[in-house]
Short mmCIF file of C-alpha atoms in Angstrom, two decimals:
data_model
loop_
_atom_site.label_atom_id
_atom_site.label_comp_id
_atom_site.label_asym_id
_atom_site.label_seq_id
_atom_site.Cartn_x
_atom_site.Cartn_y
_atom_site.Cartn_z
CA MET J 717 -82.83 12.56 -40.84
CA THR J 718 -82.67 14.08 -44.32
CA VAL J 719 -80.03 16.80 -44.61
CA LEU J 720 -79.47 19.29 -47.42
CA VAL J 721 -75.76 19.99 -47.90
CA THR J 722 -75.01 22.75 -50.38
CA GLY J 723 -71.53 22.79 -51.88
CA SER J 724 -71.40 18.99 -51.78
CA ALA J 725 -68.60 18.97 -54.38
CA GLY J 726 -66.67 21.58 -52.41
CA PHE J 727 -64.02 20.99 -49.78
CA ILE J 728 -65.95 21.45 -46.52
CA GLY J 729 -69.41 20.57 -47.85
CA ASN J 730 -68.14 17.28 -49.25
CA ALA J 731 -66.47 16.31 -45.99
CA LEU J 732 -69.65 17.12 -44.06
CA ALA J 733 -71.83 15.13 -46.46
CA LEU J 734 -69.50 12.13 -46.16
CA ARG J 735 -69.58 12.34 -42.36
CA LEU J 736 -73.40 12.36 -42.39
CA LEU J 737 -73.63 9.46 -44.83
CA GLU J 738 -71.22 7.38 -42.77
CA SER J 739 -73.47 8.07 -39.77
CA GLY J 740 -76.46 6.64 -41.64
CA GLU J 741 -78.20 9.89 -42.54
CA THR J 742 -79.85 10.66 -45.88
CA VAL J 743 -78.11 13.50 -47.71
CA VAL J 744 -79.21 15.61 -50.65
CA GLY J 745 -76.18 17.34 -52.12
CA LEU J 746 -76.57 20.56 -54.09
CA ASP J 747 -73.71 21.79 -56.27
CA ASN J 748 -73.34 23.27 -59.73
CA VAL J 749 -69.74 21.94 -60.04
CA SER J 750 -68.46 25.38 -61.00
CA PRO J 751 -65.24 25.51 -63.07
CA TYR J 752 -63.77 28.10 -60.68
CA TYR J 753 -61.20 25.40 -59.91
CA ASP J 754 -60.40 21.84 -61.06
CA VAL J 755 -63.67 20.11 -61.94
CA LEU J 756 -61.94 16.71 -61.90
CA LEU J 757 -61.18 17.19 -58.20
CA LYS J 758 -64.81 18.09 -57.57
CA GLU J 759 -66.01 15.01 -59.44
CA ALA J 760 -63.63 12.85 -57.43
CA ARG J 761 -65.05 14.29 -54.22
CA LEU J 762 -68.59 13.58 -55.41
CA ALA J 763 -67.62 9.98 -56.19
CA ARG J 764 -66.96 9.52 -52.45
CA LEU J 765 -70.63 10.38 -51.84
CA THR J 766 -72.32 8.57 -54.70
CA ALA J 767 -70.87 5.32 -53.34
CA HIS J 768 -73.42 5.63 -50.51
CA LYS J 769 -77.05 4.67 -51.17
CA GLY J 770 -78.28 7.48 -48.91
CA PHE J 771 -76.93 10.18 -51.21
CA SER J 772 -78.75 11.98 -54.00
CA GLU J 773 -77.13 14.67 -56.13
CA VAL J 774 -78.76 17.83 -57.46
CA ARG J 775 -76.76 19.94 -59.94
CA ILE J 776 -78.23 23.41 -59.86
CA ALA J 777 -76.88 26.89 -59.27
CA LEU J 778 -77.75 28.67 -56.03
CA GLU J 779 -78.94 31.69 -57.99
CA ASN J 780 -81.56 29.60 -59.83
CA ARG J 781 -84.44 30.64 -57.59
CA ASP J 782 -87.12 28.40 -59.09
CA ALA J 783 -84.92 25.29 -58.96
CA VAL J 784 -83.79 25.93 -55.37
CA LEU J 785 -87.31 26.53 -54.08
CA GLU J 786 -88.59 23.46 -55.94
CA LEU J 787 -85.86 21.42 -54.24
CA PHE J 788 -87.09 22.57 -50.82
CA ARG J 789 -90.70 21.82 -51.72
CA GLY J 790 -89.75 18.28 -52.77
CA HIS J 791 -88.16 17.28 -49.43
CA ARG J 792 -88.66 17.58 -45.70
CA PHE J 793 -85.20 18.60 -44.58
CA SER J 794 -84.39 18.22 -40.89
CA LEU J 795 -81.25 20.32 -41.28
CA VAL J 796 -79.67 22.56 -43.90
CA LEU J 797 -75.87 22.88 -44.01
CA HIS J 798 -75.19 25.72 -46.44
CA MET J 799 -71.54 25.51 -47.40
CA ALA J 800 -71.81 26.58 -51.07
CA ALA J 801 -70.49 29.96 -52.16
CA GLN J 802 -68.25 31.66 -54.64
CA ALA J 803 -65.01 31.23 -52.74
CA GLY J 804 -61.70 33.06 -52.88
CA VAL J 805 -60.70 36.45 -51.55
CA ARG J 806 -58.47 37.51 -54.46
CA TYR J 807 -60.81 36.32 -57.22
CA SER J 808 -63.39 38.81 -55.94
CA LEU J 809 -61.15 41.54 -57.37
CA GLU J 810 -61.42 39.98 -60.84
CA ASN J 811 -65.06 38.90 -60.96
CA PRO J 812 -67.12 40.74 -58.33
CA TRP J 813 -70.43 39.85 -59.98
CA ALA J 814 -69.92 36.14 -59.27
CA TYR J 815 -69.92 36.95 -55.55
CA THR J 816 -73.13 38.96 -55.48
CA GLN J 817 -74.94 36.41 -57.64
CA SER J 818 -73.95 33.34 -55.65
CA ASN J 819 -73.21 34.62 -52.15
CA ILE J 820 -76.01 37.19 -51.91
CA GLY J 821 -78.70 36.15 -54.39
CA GLY J 822 -78.04 32.45 -53.90
CA PHE J 823 -78.11 32.74 -50.11
CA LEU J 824 -81.42 34.60 -50.29
CA ASN J 825 -82.86 31.61 -52.15
CA ILE J 826 -81.66 29.30 -49.38
CA LEU J 827 -83.21 31.55 -46.73
CA GLU J 828 -86.49 31.64 -48.61
CA GLY J 829 -86.51 27.86 -48.90
CA CYS J 830 -85.93 27.59 -45.15
CA ARG J 831 -88.72 30.08 -44.46
CA GLN J 832 -91.27 28.48 -46.75
CA GLN J 833 -90.63 24.96 -45.47
CA GLY J 834 -90.07 25.75 -41.79
CA ILE J 835 -86.57 24.27 -41.59
CA PRO J 836 -85.64 23.40 -37.96
CA HIS J 837 -82.03 24.60 -38.25
CA LEU J 838 -79.87 26.37 -40.83
CA VAL J 839 -76.10 26.26 -40.41
CA PHE J 840 -74.28 28.46 -42.90
CA ALA J 841 -70.64 29.06 -43.74
CA SER J 842 -69.19 32.44 -42.96
CA SER J 843 -65.50 33.30 -42.90
CA SER J 844 -62.71 34.73 -40.79
CA SER J 845 -62.40 37.33 -43.54
CA VAL J 846 -65.33 39.25 -41.99
CA TYR J 847 -62.89 40.56 -39.35
CA GLY J 848 -61.27 42.61 -42.11
CA ALA J 849 -59.16 45.48 -40.82
CA ASN J 850 -59.61 44.52 -37.15
CA SER J 851 -56.27 44.59 -35.34
CA LYS J 852 -57.25 43.19 -31.92
CA LEU J 853 -56.25 39.53 -31.63
CA PRO J 854 -57.58 36.93 -31.19
CA PHE J 855 -60.71 37.64 -33.23
CA SER J 856 -63.86 37.21 -31.16
CA VAL J 857 -67.45 36.82 -32.35
CA HIS J 858 -68.21 39.72 -30.01
CA ASP J 859 -65.93 42.10 -31.94
CA PRO J 860 -67.46 44.62 -34.37
CA VAL J 861 -66.93 43.60 -38.00
CA ASP J 862 -67.67 46.78 -39.92
CA HIS J 863 -64.52 47.11 -42.06
CA PRO J 864 -64.21 44.29 -44.61
CA ILE J 865 -61.24 44.63 -46.98
CA SER J 866 -62.54 42.41 -49.79
CA LEU J 867 -65.86 41.99 -51.55
CA TYR J 868 -65.80 38.31 -50.54
CA ALA J 869 -65.64 39.34 -46.89
CA ALA J 870 -68.45 41.86 -47.42
CA THR J 871 -70.70 39.16 -48.90
CA LYS J 872 -70.00 36.84 -45.97
CA ARG J 873 -70.86 39.56 -43.48
CA ALA J 874 -73.98 40.29 -45.51
CA ASN J 875 -74.92 36.61 -45.17
CA GLU J 876 -74.73 36.92 -41.39
CA LEU J 877 -76.97 39.98 -41.41
CA MET J 878 -79.45 38.39 -43.82
CA ALA J 879 -79.67 35.23 -41.72
CA HIS J 880 -80.19 37.28 -38.58
CA ALA J 881 -83.04 39.18 -40.23
CA TYR J 882 -84.77 35.92 -41.21
CA SER J 883 -84.18 34.49 -37.74
CA HIS J 884 -85.79 37.56 -36.22
CA LEU J 885 -88.70 37.82 -38.63
CA TYR J 886 -89.55 34.15 -39.10
CA ARG J 887 -87.93 32.50 -36.03
CA ILE J 888 -85.67 30.32 -38.18
CA PRO J 889 -82.91 28.94 -35.93
CA SER J 890 -79.72 29.95 -37.74
CA THR J 891 -76.05 29.47 -36.91
CA GLY J 892 -73.17 31.11 -38.76
CA VAL J 893 -69.76 29.43 -38.61
CA ARG J 894 -66.73 31.58 -39.35
CA PHE J 895 -64.10 29.23 -40.80
CA PHE J 896 -60.41 30.02 -40.32
CA THR J 897 -58.19 28.73 -43.18
CA VAL J 898 -59.43 25.15 -43.36
CA TYR J 899 -56.88 22.79 -44.94
CA GLY J 900 -56.20 19.07 -45.32
CA PRO J 901 -56.91 16.16 -47.69
CA TRP J 902 -59.28 16.98 -50.58
CA GLY J 903 -58.58 20.70 -50.09
CA ARG J 904 -59.00 23.52 -52.59
CA PRO J 905 -56.28 23.83 -55.25
CA ASP J 906 -56.48 27.64 -55.13
CA MET J 907 -55.19 27.67 -51.55
CA ALA J 908 -51.62 27.60 -50.25
CA PRO J 909 -51.18 23.89 -49.39
CA ILE J 910 -51.82 22.58 -52.92
CA LEU J 911 -50.39 25.64 -54.69
CA PHE J 912 -47.15 25.32 -52.73
CA ALA J 913 -46.92 21.51 -52.85
CA ARG J 914 -47.36 21.47 -56.62
CA ALA J 915 -44.73 24.17 -57.15
CA ILE J 916 -42.21 22.68 -54.71
CA LEU J 917 -42.40 19.24 -56.33
CA ALA J 918 -42.08 20.81 -59.79
CA GLY J 919 -39.06 22.89 -58.76
CA GLU J 920 -40.94 26.12 -59.43
CA PRO J 921 -40.82 29.27 -57.25
CA ILE J 922 -43.60 30.05 -54.80
CA SER J 923 -44.86 33.56 -54.07
CA VAL J 924 -44.46 34.17 -50.34
CA PHE J 925 -46.77 36.99 -49.37
CA ASN J 926 -45.53 39.67 -46.98
CA HIS J 927 -42.14 37.91 -47.22
CA GLY J 928 -43.39 35.06 -45.00
CA ARG J 929 -44.56 37.26 -42.14
CA MET J 930 -48.27 36.57 -42.58
CA ARG J 931 -49.95 34.39 -39.95
CA ARG J 932 -52.94 32.11 -40.41
CA ASP J 933 -54.99 30.10 -37.94
CA PHE J 934 -54.82 26.88 -39.99
CA THR J 935 -57.73 24.58 -39.11
CA TYR J 936 -57.63 20.90 -40.04
CA ILE J 937 -60.64 19.67 -41.99
CA ASP J 938 -61.61 16.95 -39.49
CA ASP J 939 -61.72 19.52 -36.69
CA ALA J 940 -63.86 21.84 -38.81
CA VAL J 941 -66.31 19.02 -39.62
CA GLU J 942 -66.58 17.96 -35.98
CA ALA J 943 -67.26 21.56 -34.97
CA VAL J 944 -70.06 21.96 -37.53
CA MET J 945 -71.64 18.66 -36.50
CA ARG J 946 -71.70 19.68 -32.85
CA VAL J 947 -73.08 23.11 -33.66
CA ALA J 948 -75.71 21.58 -35.96
CA ALA J 949 -76.98 19.46 -33.06
CA ARG J 950 -77.69 22.64 -31.05
CA PRO J 951 -80.28 24.84 -32.82
CA PRO J 952 -80.11 28.24 -31.14
CA ALA J 953 -83.06 29.37 -29.06
CA PRO J 954 -84.30 32.96 -28.68
CA GLN J 955 -82.52 34.77 -25.89
CA GLU J 956 -83.74 37.36 -23.44
CA LEU J 957 -82.50 40.84 -24.34
CA ARG J 958 -80.01 42.39 -21.94
CA SER J 959 -79.08 46.04 -21.69
CA GLU J 960 -75.43 45.47 -22.64
CA TRP J 961 -76.25 43.56 -25.85
CA PRO J 962 -77.15 46.17 -28.49
CA SER J 963 -73.51 46.80 -29.45
CA ASP J 964 -72.56 43.09 -29.42
CA PRO J 965 -72.77 41.44 -32.89
CA ALA J 966 -73.01 37.95 -31.35
CA ARG J 967 -75.95 38.63 -29.01
CA SER J 968 -79.55 38.78 -30.14
CA GLN J 969 -83.13 38.07 -29.11
CA ALA J 970 -83.45 36.06 -32.33
CA PRO J 971 -82.65 32.31 -32.49
CA PHE J 972 -79.27 33.13 -34.02
CA ARG J 973 -75.67 32.35 -33.10
CA LEU J 974 -72.17 32.86 -34.48
CA TYR J 975 -69.09 30.71 -33.88
CA ASN J 976 -65.43 30.88 -34.83
CA ILE J 977 -64.14 27.57 -36.21
CA GLY J 978 -60.38 27.81 -35.81
CA ASN J 979 -57.43 26.08 -34.19
CA HIS J 980 -56.57 29.01 -31.86
CA GLN J 981 -52.91 28.54 -32.90
CA PRO J 982 -51.81 30.97 -35.62
CA VAL J 983 -48.83 29.84 -37.69
CA GLU J 984 -46.40 32.06 -39.58
CA LEU J 985 -46.29 31.43 -43.31
CA ASP J 986 -42.53 30.77 -43.11
CA ARG J 987 -43.12 27.95 -40.62
CA PHE J 988 -45.96 26.52 -42.68
CA ILE J 989 -43.67 26.35 -45.73
CA ALA J 990 -40.88 24.76 -43.70
CA LEU J 991 -43.23 22.02 -42.49
CA LEU J 992 -44.44 21.45 -46.04
CA GLU J 993 -40.82 21.21 -47.26
CA ARG J 994 -40.04 18.62 -44.60
CA ALA J 995 -43.11 16.50 -45.41
CA LEU J 996 -42.41 16.66 -49.15
CA GLY J 997 -38.68 16.07 -48.80
CA ARG J 998 -37.95 19.04 -51.08
CA SER J 999 -36.87 22.65 -50.61
CA ALA J 1000 -38.98 25.53 -51.87
CA ILE J 1001 -37.71 28.27 -54.14
CA ARG J 1002 -39.11 31.30 -52.34
CA HIS J 1003 -40.02 34.59 -53.95
CA GLY J 1004 -40.99 37.20 -51.36
CA VAL J 1005 -43.75 39.58 -52.46
CA PRO J 1006 -45.94 42.19 -50.71
CA ALA J 1007 -49.25 41.04 -49.27
CA PRO J 1008 -52.25 41.55 -51.60
CA ALA J 1009 -54.50 44.46 -50.66
CA ALA J 1010 -57.43 42.09 -50.01
CA ASP J 1011 -55.49 39.86 -47.56
CA VAL J 1012 -55.25 40.44 -43.83
CA VAL J 1013 -51.83 40.00 -42.24
CA SER J 1014 -52.93 37.78 -39.34
CA THR J 1015 -55.88 35.61 -38.36
CA PHE J 1016 -56.32 34.16 -34.88
CA ALA J 1017 -59.59 32.61 -33.68
CA ASP J 1018 -61.03 33.01 -30.21
CA VAL J 1019 -62.91 29.70 -29.94
CA SER J 1020 -64.13 30.14 -26.36
CA GLU J 1021 -67.80 30.29 -27.42
CA LEU J 1022 -67.44 27.05 -29.40
CA GLU J 1023 -65.68 25.33 -26.51
CA GLN J 1024 -68.21 26.59 -23.95
CA ASP J 1025 -71.29 25.52 -25.93
CA THR J 1026 -70.08 22.26 -27.53
CA GLY J 1027 -67.11 21.12 -25.44
CA LEU J 1028 -64.90 21.10 -28.55
CA HIS J 1029 -61.53 22.78 -28.88
CA PRO J 1030 -60.08 22.04 -32.35
CA SER J 1031 -56.65 20.65 -31.68
CA THR J 1032 -55.03 18.91 -34.68
CA SER J 1033 -51.49 20.30 -34.78
CA ILE J 1034 -50.14 21.88 -37.94
CA GLU J 1035 -47.33 19.29 -37.96
CA GLU J 1036 -49.80 16.38 -37.98
CA GLY J 1037 -52.17 18.06 -40.42
CA ILE J 1038 -49.45 18.82 -42.98
CA VAL J 1039 -48.24 15.21 -42.99
CA ARG J 1040 -51.78 13.92 -43.57
CA PHE J 1041 -52.30 16.47 -46.33
CA VAL J 1042 -49.05 15.52 -48.10
CA ASP J 1043 -49.87 11.81 -47.89
CA TRP J 1044 -53.23 12.47 -49.55
CA TYR J 1045 -51.73 14.85 -52.13
CA ARG J 1046 -49.12 12.34 -53.30
CA ASP J 1047 -51.67 9.54 -53.49
CA PHE J 1048 -54.42 11.51 -55.24
CA TYR J 1049 -52.31 13.25 -57.85
CA ARG J 1050 -50.24 10.15 -58.54
CA SER J 1051 -53.41 8.13 -59.26
CA SER J 1052 -55.17 10.90 -61.19
#
């Protein structure tokens, strides 16, 4: 099997590519190694892949239509795992154009490549942020998602709608996976685990949003990868329309599905920091601040659809995940 993994220098895309390579698959990794965050970390991730003979790297931007379509024409991909995007909720307030160029225009290029080459299955990264201002917990894929509170969330919801349109028009089996705060070794340095660990070890204050009363459904990277692999092995088939479906965002006649990828165990920010302090052996200097306007207060994944269809219930505890993360953090940043 030859698999295209976009975002192969990114956190989740890199972990997926490594899993595929270790399973003996051939992987083509697409990434432009954007300087949005530490390029040295991205290069170190890529080094894990280039050590495998089944890996080939392509450095192009998603929004480069000609290059993306040429890539599709040059291979017969059995599966496309589209994990690349302009990430970050808060950065979308500073540079909104980056999100429309990469997450909208770039995703259209991926969809067109899939259409032109008849790709058997497209799995694409969405986000828990699509639930926006929803207050009913846990978040279900059957809930309406019409009130995003950040441009990033709006682009991710747009991706779902675009993929559904292509699934309907061209019968491309497509699966959207809504990730809930994925963390762990090799994680993004713009997210809380690395931001907090670096500050705590340096004796610097950390900004604690909503004074520690935010909750996140932290999902360990290995659980997220296992979920995507199981979903990728199940291309969705067209479904028979039922009368109760028109108002359900997760039901369609098209070969299209949505899944939440979460731990189903939301953790308060205060507890997360306490666990990080214990693993690091240092106390944090906390500075309570209001929650940013683009951040939701709580996330909580209903993973019943994932469990029903794949038999998987992500289960790595936050206690275990934090220890593994800290072990990696100390080792990586000591050596680099």
